[in-house]
Amino acid sequence: MVGRPKLREERLDVPTIVDAALNIARKSLADLTMRSLSDELNVSVGALYKHVSGRDEVLALVVERVLEQAPRIDPDSGDGWLALRAQVLGVQDLMDRYPGLDDVVIAHSPKSPTANRMRREGIAALQREGLTVAQAHKVYRAVTWLWLGSRAALAGRPRRKADIDTFAEALDILIDGLRRQVGASELAVTSEEGSR
């Protein structure tokens, strides 16, 4: 019967909404609408709006849920460069488990508390290696751009083993080059200070 309220046995809450949204988005982000979400949860669209303001908030919550699964950088980790490498490879692996969410994760990352925490952890790991704040930001930005480019190059298709290996190799080359560049700039600063 049209207009008849939908009945849901369990109480609706934000984590349940995010679970359902993630389930839909895993199949197709384009299919994630407030209507499809209400159908998945067996509630009216209006019931969703009691918990979330709309699709944009749902997407932001989905991004947080996904990124919360990303590997953390332990402040006591030995080598900050290796910790950054592990974080980036871990995020690549994580995104492979959520095909089709690359664009929304990339779009929401600048405002994401979890993405910002990950950035702070990565930059702090590099600073523990002796990099200045500016150098650490430069390195983190370069690694981020490599990651973004690799995800964009996939154009929504799943990564193959060759893609995984190529990305890891490119990341190693980039990190090695950045490490050498930072080391060379430190030597230049040290020799300038010594000649004064």
PDB file of C-alpha atoms in Angstrom:
ATOM      1  CA  MET A   1       0.000   0.000   0.000  1.00  0.00           C
ATOM      2  CA  VAL A   2       1.403   3.418  -1.000  1.00  0.00           C
ATOM      3  CA  GLY A   3       2.402   5.663   1.885  1.00  0.00           C
ATOM      4  CA  ARG A   4       2.409   2.868   4.425  1.00  0.00           C
ATOM      5  CA  PRO A   5       5.377   3.251   6.806  1.00  0.00           C
ATOM      6  CA  LYS A   6       8.146   0.715   6.538  1.00  0.00           C
ATOM      7  CA  LEU A   7       8.757  -1.340   9.633  1.00  0.00           C
ATOM      8  CA  ARG A   8      12.219  -2.075  10.914  1.00  0.00           C
ATOM      9  CA  GLU A   9      12.791  -4.442  13.779  1.00  0.00           C
ATOM     10  CA  GLU A  10      16.149  -3.059  14.979  1.00  0.00           C
ATOM     11  CA  ARG A  11      16.677   0.510  16.111  1.00  0.00           C
ATOM     12  CA  LEU A  12      18.227   2.754  13.453  1.00  0.00           C
ATOM     13  CA  ASP A  13      21.497   4.518  14.294  1.00  0.00           C
ATOM     14  CA  VAL A  14      24.403   6.129  12.445  1.00  0.00           C
ATOM     15  CA  PRO A  15      26.714   3.056  12.502  1.00  0.00           C
ATOM     16  CA  THR A  16      23.911   0.952  10.991  1.00  0.00           C
ATOM     17  CA  ILE A  17      23.358   3.580   8.293  1.00  0.00           C
ATOM     18  CA  VAL A  18      27.093   3.635   7.496  1.00  0.00           C
ATOM     19  CA  ASP A  19      27.217  -0.180   7.320  1.00  0.00           C
ATOM     20  CA  ALA A  20      24.352  -0.204   4.815  1.00  0.00           C
ATOM     21  CA  ALA A  21      25.842   2.680   2.810  1.00  0.00           C
ATOM     22  CA  LEU A  22      29.181   0.893   2.613  1.00  0.00           C
ATOM     23  CA  ASN A  23      27.447  -2.261   1.449  1.00  0.00           C
ATOM     24  CA  ILE A  24      25.754  -0.343  -1.388  1.00  0.00           C
ATOM     25  CA  ALA A  25      28.856   1.707  -2.258  1.00  0.00           C
ATOM     26  CA  ARG A  26      31.028  -1.417  -2.527  1.00  0.00           C
ATOM     27  CA  LYS A  27      28.846  -2.517  -5.427  1.00  0.00           C
ATOM     28  CA  SER A  28      28.371   0.899  -7.025  1.00  0.00           C
ATOM     29  CA  LEU A  29      28.856   4.370  -5.598  1.00  0.00           C
ATOM     30  CA  ALA A  30      26.377   5.742  -8.140  1.00  0.00           C
ATOM     31  CA  ASP A  31      23.719   3.483  -6.609  1.00  0.00           C
ATOM     32  CA  LEU A  32      24.174   5.030  -3.170  1.00  0.00           C
ATOM     33  CA  THR A  33      21.212   7.373  -2.820  1.00  0.00           C
ATOM     34  CA  MET A  34      19.067   8.200   0.158  1.00  0.00           C
ATOM     35  CA  ARG A  35      16.300   6.164  -1.474  1.00  0.00           C
ATOM     36  CA  SER A  36      18.498   3.079  -2.007  1.00  0.00           C
ATOM     37  CA  LEU A  37      19.804   3.442   1.533  1.00  0.00           C
ATOM     38  CA  SER A  38      16.283   3.609   2.952  1.00  0.00           C
ATOM     39  CA  ASP A  39      15.342   0.524   0.931  1.00  0.00           C
ATOM     40  CA  GLU A  40      18.423  -1.346   2.176  1.00  0.00           C
ATOM     41  CA  LEU A  41      17.525  -0.498   5.771  1.00  0.00           C
ATOM     42  CA  ASN A  42      13.780  -0.981   5.358  1.00  0.00           C
ATOM     43  CA  VAL A  43      12.998   2.525   6.629  1.00  0.00           C
ATOM     44  CA  SER A  44      11.505   5.643   5.109  1.00  0.00           C
ATOM     45  CA  VAL A  45      13.833   8.249   3.637  1.00  0.00           C
ATOM     46  CA  GLY A  46      12.594  10.613   6.332  1.00  0.00           C
ATOM     47  CA  ALA A  47      13.852   8.244   9.030  1.00  0.00           C
ATOM     48  CA  LEU A  48      17.385   8.591   7.630  1.00  0.00           C
ATOM     49  CA  TYR A  49      17.235  12.373   7.910  1.00  0.00           C
ATOM     50  CA  LYS A  50      16.738  12.042  11.665  1.00  0.00           C
ATOM     51  CA  HIS A  51      20.311  10.709  11.813  1.00  0.00           C
ATOM     52  CA  VAL A  52      22.171  12.235   8.837  1.00  0.00           C
ATOM     53  CA  SER A  53      21.744  15.478   6.917  1.00  0.00           C
ATOM     54  CA  GLY A  54      21.956  13.863   3.482  1.00  0.00           C
ATOM     55  CA  ARG A  55      24.079  11.932   1.011  1.00  0.00           C
ATOM     56  CA  ASP A  56      27.148  14.144   1.493  1.00  0.00           C
ATOM     57  CA  GLU A  57      27.238  13.387   5.199  1.00  0.00           C
ATOM     58  CA  VAL A  58      26.702   9.689   4.492  1.00  0.00           C
ATOM     59  CA  LEU A  59      29.658   9.742   2.071  1.00  0.00           C
ATOM     60  CA  ALA A  60      31.853  11.530   4.620  1.00  0.00           C
ATOM     61  CA  LEU A  61      30.924   8.904   7.228  1.00  0.00           C
ATOM     62  CA  VAL A  62      31.713   6.111   4.754  1.00  0.00           C
ATOM     63  CA  VAL A  63      35.133   7.665   4.083  1.00  0.00           C
ATOM     64  CA  GLU A  64      35.840   7.814   7.815  1.00  0.00           C
ATOM     65  CA  ARG A  65      34.804   4.176   8.253  1.00  0.00           C
ATOM     66  CA  VAL A  66      37.098   3.094   5.404  1.00  0.00           C
ATOM     67  CA  LEU A  67      40.095   5.190   6.477  1.00  0.00           C
ATOM     68  CA  GLU A  68      39.771   4.091  10.121  1.00  0.00           C
ATOM     69  CA  GLN A  69      40.908   0.678   8.855  1.00  0.00           C
ATOM     70  CA  ALA A  70      44.161   2.105   7.452  1.00  0.00           C
ATOM     71  CA  PRO A  71      47.389   1.076   9.161  1.00  0.00           C
ATOM     72  CA  ARG A  72      48.594   3.470  11.847  1.00  0.00           C
ATOM     73  CA  ILE A  73      52.168   4.672  12.088  1.00  0.00           C
ATOM     74  CA  ASP A  74      53.542   3.735  15.485  1.00  0.00           C
ATOM     75  CA  PRO A  75      55.405   6.692  17.011  1.00  0.00           C
ATOM     76  CA  ASP A  76      58.018   4.211  18.228  1.00  0.00           C
ATOM     77  CA  SER A  77      58.557   2.693  14.778  1.00  0.00           C
ATOM     78  CA  GLY A  78      62.230   2.513  13.950  1.00  0.00           C
ATOM     79  CA  ASP A  79      62.589   3.943  10.460  1.00  0.00           C
ATOM     80  CA  GLY A  80      60.151   6.731   9.592  1.00  0.00           C
ATOM     81  CA  TRP A  81      60.736   6.232   5.866  1.00  0.00           C
ATOM     82  CA  LEU A  82      59.784   2.559   6.109  1.00  0.00           C
ATOM     83  CA  ALA A  83      56.797   3.436   8.301  1.00  0.00           C
ATOM     84  CA  LEU A  84      55.573   5.880   5.639  1.00  0.00           C
ATOM     85  CA  ARG A  85      56.081   3.233   2.946  1.00  0.00           C
ATOM     86  CA  ALA A  86      54.086   0.702   4.976  1.00  0.00           C
ATOM     87  CA  GLN A  87      51.291   3.219   5.514  1.00  0.00           C
ATOM     88  CA  VAL A  88      50.994   4.026   1.801  1.00  0.00           C
ATOM     89  CA  LEU A  89      51.066   0.366   0.756  1.00  0.00           C
ATOM     90  CA  GLY A  90      48.505  -0.386   3.456  1.00  0.00           C
ATOM     91  CA  VAL A  91      46.170   2.325   2.157  1.00  0.00           C
ATOM     92  CA  GLN A  92      46.569   0.950  -1.383  1.00  0.00           C
ATOM     93  CA  ASP A  93      45.580  -2.498  -0.136  1.00  0.00           C
ATOM     94  CA  LEU A  94      42.680  -1.057   1.845  1.00  0.00           C
ATOM     95  CA  MET A  95      41.305   0.802  -1.171  1.00  0.00           C
ATOM     96  CA  ASP A  96      41.480  -2.405  -3.209  1.00  0.00           C
ATOM     97  CA  ARG A  97      38.934  -3.864  -0.783  1.00  0.00           C
ATOM     98  CA  TYR A  98      36.557  -1.000  -1.593  1.00  0.00           C
ATOM     99  CA  PRO A  99      36.446  -0.796  -5.389  1.00  0.00           C
ATOM    100  CA  GLY A 100      34.764   2.305  -6.689  1.00  0.00           C
ATOM    101  CA  LEU A 101      35.378   4.401  -3.580  1.00  0.00           C
ATOM    102  CA  ASP A 102      38.648   5.984  -4.751  1.00  0.00           C
ATOM    103  CA  ASP A 103      37.013   9.192  -5.969  1.00  0.00           C
ATOM    104  CA  VAL A 104      34.951   9.753  -2.835  1.00  0.00           C
ATOM    105  CA  VAL A 105      37.894   9.006  -0.516  1.00  0.00           C
ATOM    106  CA  ILE A 106      40.122  11.370  -2.497  1.00  0.00           C
ATOM    107  CA  ALA A 107      37.439  14.084  -2.545  1.00  0.00           C
ATOM    108  CA  HIS A 108      36.673  13.864   1.179  1.00  0.00           C
ATOM    109  CA  SER A 109      40.253  13.375   2.452  1.00  0.00           C
ATOM    110  CA  PRO A 110      41.114  17.080   2.878  1.00  0.00           C
ATOM    111  CA  LYS A 111      38.244  17.417   5.383  1.00  0.00           C
ATOM    112  CA  SER A 112      38.579  13.958   6.914  1.00  0.00           C
ATOM    113  CA  PRO A 113      39.750  13.843  10.536  1.00  0.00           C
ATOM    114  CA  THR A 114      41.148  10.345   9.959  1.00  0.00           C
ATOM    115  CA  ALA A 115      43.022  11.351   6.788  1.00  0.00           C
ATOM    116  CA  ASN A 116      44.424  14.370   8.617  1.00  0.00           C
ATOM    117  CA  ARG A 117      45.560  12.146  11.505  1.00  0.00           C
ATOM    118  CA  MET A 118      47.281   9.869   8.983  1.00  0.00           C
ATOM    119  CA  ARG A 119      49.055  12.884   7.452  1.00  0.00           C
ATOM    120  CA  ARG A 120      50.203  14.073  10.865  1.00  0.00           C
ATOM    121  CA  GLU A 121      51.519  10.592  11.701  1.00  0.00           C
ATOM    122  CA  GLY A 122      53.391  10.373   8.385  1.00  0.00           C
ATOM    123  CA  ILE A 123      54.929  13.806   8.762  1.00  0.00           C
ATOM    124  CA  ALA A 124      55.884  13.111  12.391  1.00  0.00           C
ATOM    125  CA  ALA A 125      57.576   9.847  11.341  1.00  0.00           C
ATOM    126  CA  LEU A 126      59.655  11.767   8.802  1.00  0.00           C
ATOM    127  CA  GLN A 127      60.534  14.459  11.335  1.00  0.00           C
ATOM    128  CA  ARG A 128      61.850  11.728  13.658  1.00  0.00           C
ATOM    129  CA  GLU A 129      64.260  10.929  10.810  1.00  0.00           C
ATOM    130  CA  GLY A 130      65.615  14.482  11.072  1.00  0.00           C
ATOM    131  CA  LEU A 131      63.575  16.161   8.344  1.00  0.00           C
ATOM    132  CA  THR A 132      62.381  19.695   8.910  1.00  0.00           C
ATOM    133  CA  VAL A 133      58.643  20.350   8.861  1.00  0.00           C
ATOM    134  CA  ALA A 134      58.964  21.770   5.330  1.00  0.00           C
ATOM    135  CA  GLN A 135      60.952  18.756   4.107  1.00  0.00           C
ATOM    136  CA  ALA A 136      58.516  16.314   5.721  1.00  0.00           C
ATOM    137  CA  HIS A 137      55.569  18.082   4.064  1.00  0.00           C
ATOM    138  CA  LYS A 138      57.341  17.991   0.701  1.00  0.00           C
ATOM    139  CA  VAL A 139      58.047  14.257   0.994  1.00  0.00           C
ATOM    140  CA  TYR A 140      54.526  13.451   2.181  1.00  0.00           C
ATOM    141  CA  ARG A 141      53.041  15.513  -0.650  1.00  0.00           C
ATOM    142  CA  ALA A 142      55.181  13.738  -3.265  1.00  0.00           C
ATOM    143  CA  VAL A 143      54.196  10.308  -1.965  1.00  0.00           C
ATOM    144  CA  THR A 144      50.539  11.380  -1.848  1.00  0.00           C
ATOM    145  CA  TRP A 145      50.662  12.555  -5.466  1.00  0.00           C
ATOM    146  CA  LEU A 146      52.138   9.224  -6.528  1.00  0.00           C
ATOM    147  CA  TRP A 147      49.315   7.439  -4.703  1.00  0.00           C
ATOM    148  CA  LEU A 148      46.640   9.709  -6.205  1.00  0.00           C
ATOM    149  CA  GLY A 149      48.024   9.226  -9.710  1.00  0.00           C
ATOM    150  CA  SER A 150      48.133   5.474  -9.318  1.00  0.00           C
ATOM    151  CA  ARG A 151      44.488   5.375  -8.213  1.00  0.00           C
ATOM    152  CA  ALA A 152      43.392   7.687 -11.043  1.00  0.00           C
ATOM    153  CA  ALA A 153      45.252   5.558 -13.589  1.00  0.00           C
ATOM    154  CA  LEU A 154      43.139   2.559 -12.618  1.00  0.00           C
ATOM    155  CA  ALA A 155      39.988   4.380 -13.758  1.00  0.00           C
ATOM    156  CA  GLY A 156      37.858   2.233 -11.463  1.00  0.00           C
ATOM    157  CA  ARG A 157      39.177  -1.163 -12.511  1.00  0.00           C
ATOM    158  CA  PRO A 158      40.630  -3.562  -9.944  1.00  0.00           C
ATOM    159  CA  ARG A 159      44.406  -3.591  -9.579  1.00  0.00           C
ATOM    160  CA  ARG A 160      46.252  -6.526 -11.060  1.00  0.00           C
ATOM    161  CA  LYS A 161      49.411  -8.043  -9.603  1.00  0.00           C
ATOM    162  CA  ALA A 162      51.484  -6.073 -12.129  1.00  0.00           C
ATOM    163  CA  ASP A 163      49.848  -2.831 -10.914  1.00  0.00           C
ATOM    164  CA  ILE A 164      50.612  -3.713  -7.297  1.00  0.00           C
ATOM    165  CA  ASP A 165      54.248  -4.547  -8.066  1.00  0.00           C
ATOM    166  CA  THR A 166      54.722  -1.475 -10.270  1.00  0.00           C
ATOM    167  CA  PHE A 167      53.307   0.841  -7.613  1.00  0.00           C
ATOM    168  CA  ALA A 168      55.540  -0.641  -4.892  1.00  0.00           C
ATOM    169  CA  GLU A 169      58.576  -0.254  -7.160  1.00  0.00           C
ATOM    170  CA  ALA A 170      57.650   3.345  -8.042  1.00  0.00           C
ATOM    171  CA  LEU A 171      57.117   4.146  -4.360  1.00  0.00           C
ATOM    172  CA  ASP A 172      60.533   2.695  -3.487  1.00  0.00           C
ATOM    173  CA  ILE A 173      62.210   4.717  -6.250  1.00  0.00           C
ATOM    174  CA  LEU A 174      60.446   7.904  -5.135  1.00  0.00           C
ATOM    175  CA  ILE A 175      61.253   7.404  -1.454  1.00  0.00           C
ATOM    176  CA  ASP A 176      64.886   6.543  -2.247  1.00  0.00           C
ATOM    177  CA  GLY A 177      65.224   9.665  -4.392  1.00  0.00           C
ATOM    178  CA  LEU A 178      63.574  11.897  -1.805  1.00  0.00           C
ATOM    179  CA  ARG A 179      65.718  10.406   0.941  1.00  0.00           C
ATOM    180  CA  ARG A 180      68.867  11.145  -1.079  1.00  0.00           C
ATOM    181  CA  GLN A 181      67.663  14.659  -1.906  1.00  0.00           C
ATOM    182  CA  VAL A 182      66.972  15.423   1.756  1.00  0.00           C
ATOM    183  CA  GLY A 183      70.367  13.957   2.703  1.00  0.00           C
ATOM    184  CA  ALA A 184      72.116  16.063   0.054  1.00  0.00           C
ATOM    185  CA  SER A 185      70.387  19.243   1.228  1.00  0.00           C
ATOM    186  CA  GLU A 186      71.420  18.482   4.830  1.00  0.00           C
ATOM    187  CA  LEU A 187      75.029  18.070   3.674  1.00  0.00           C
ATOM    188  CA  ALA A 188      74.849  21.400   1.844  1.00  0.00           C
ATOM    189  CA  VAL A 189      73.504  23.169   4.940  1.00  0.00           C
ATOM    190  CA  THR A 190      76.176  21.546   7.141  1.00  0.00           C
ATOM    191  CA  SER A 191      79.004  22.561   4.772  1.00  0.00           C
ATOM    192  CA  GLU A 192      77.647  26.134   4.540  1.00  0.00           C
ATOM    193  CA  GLU A 193      77.554  26.380   8.327  1.00  0.00           C
ATOM    194  CA  GLY A 194      81.091  24.970   8.542  1.00  0.00           C
ATOM    195  CA  SER A 195      82.492  27.553   6.097  1.00  0.00           C
ATOM    196  CA  ARG A 196      81.199  30.537   8.111  1.00  0.00           C
TER     197      ARG A 196
END
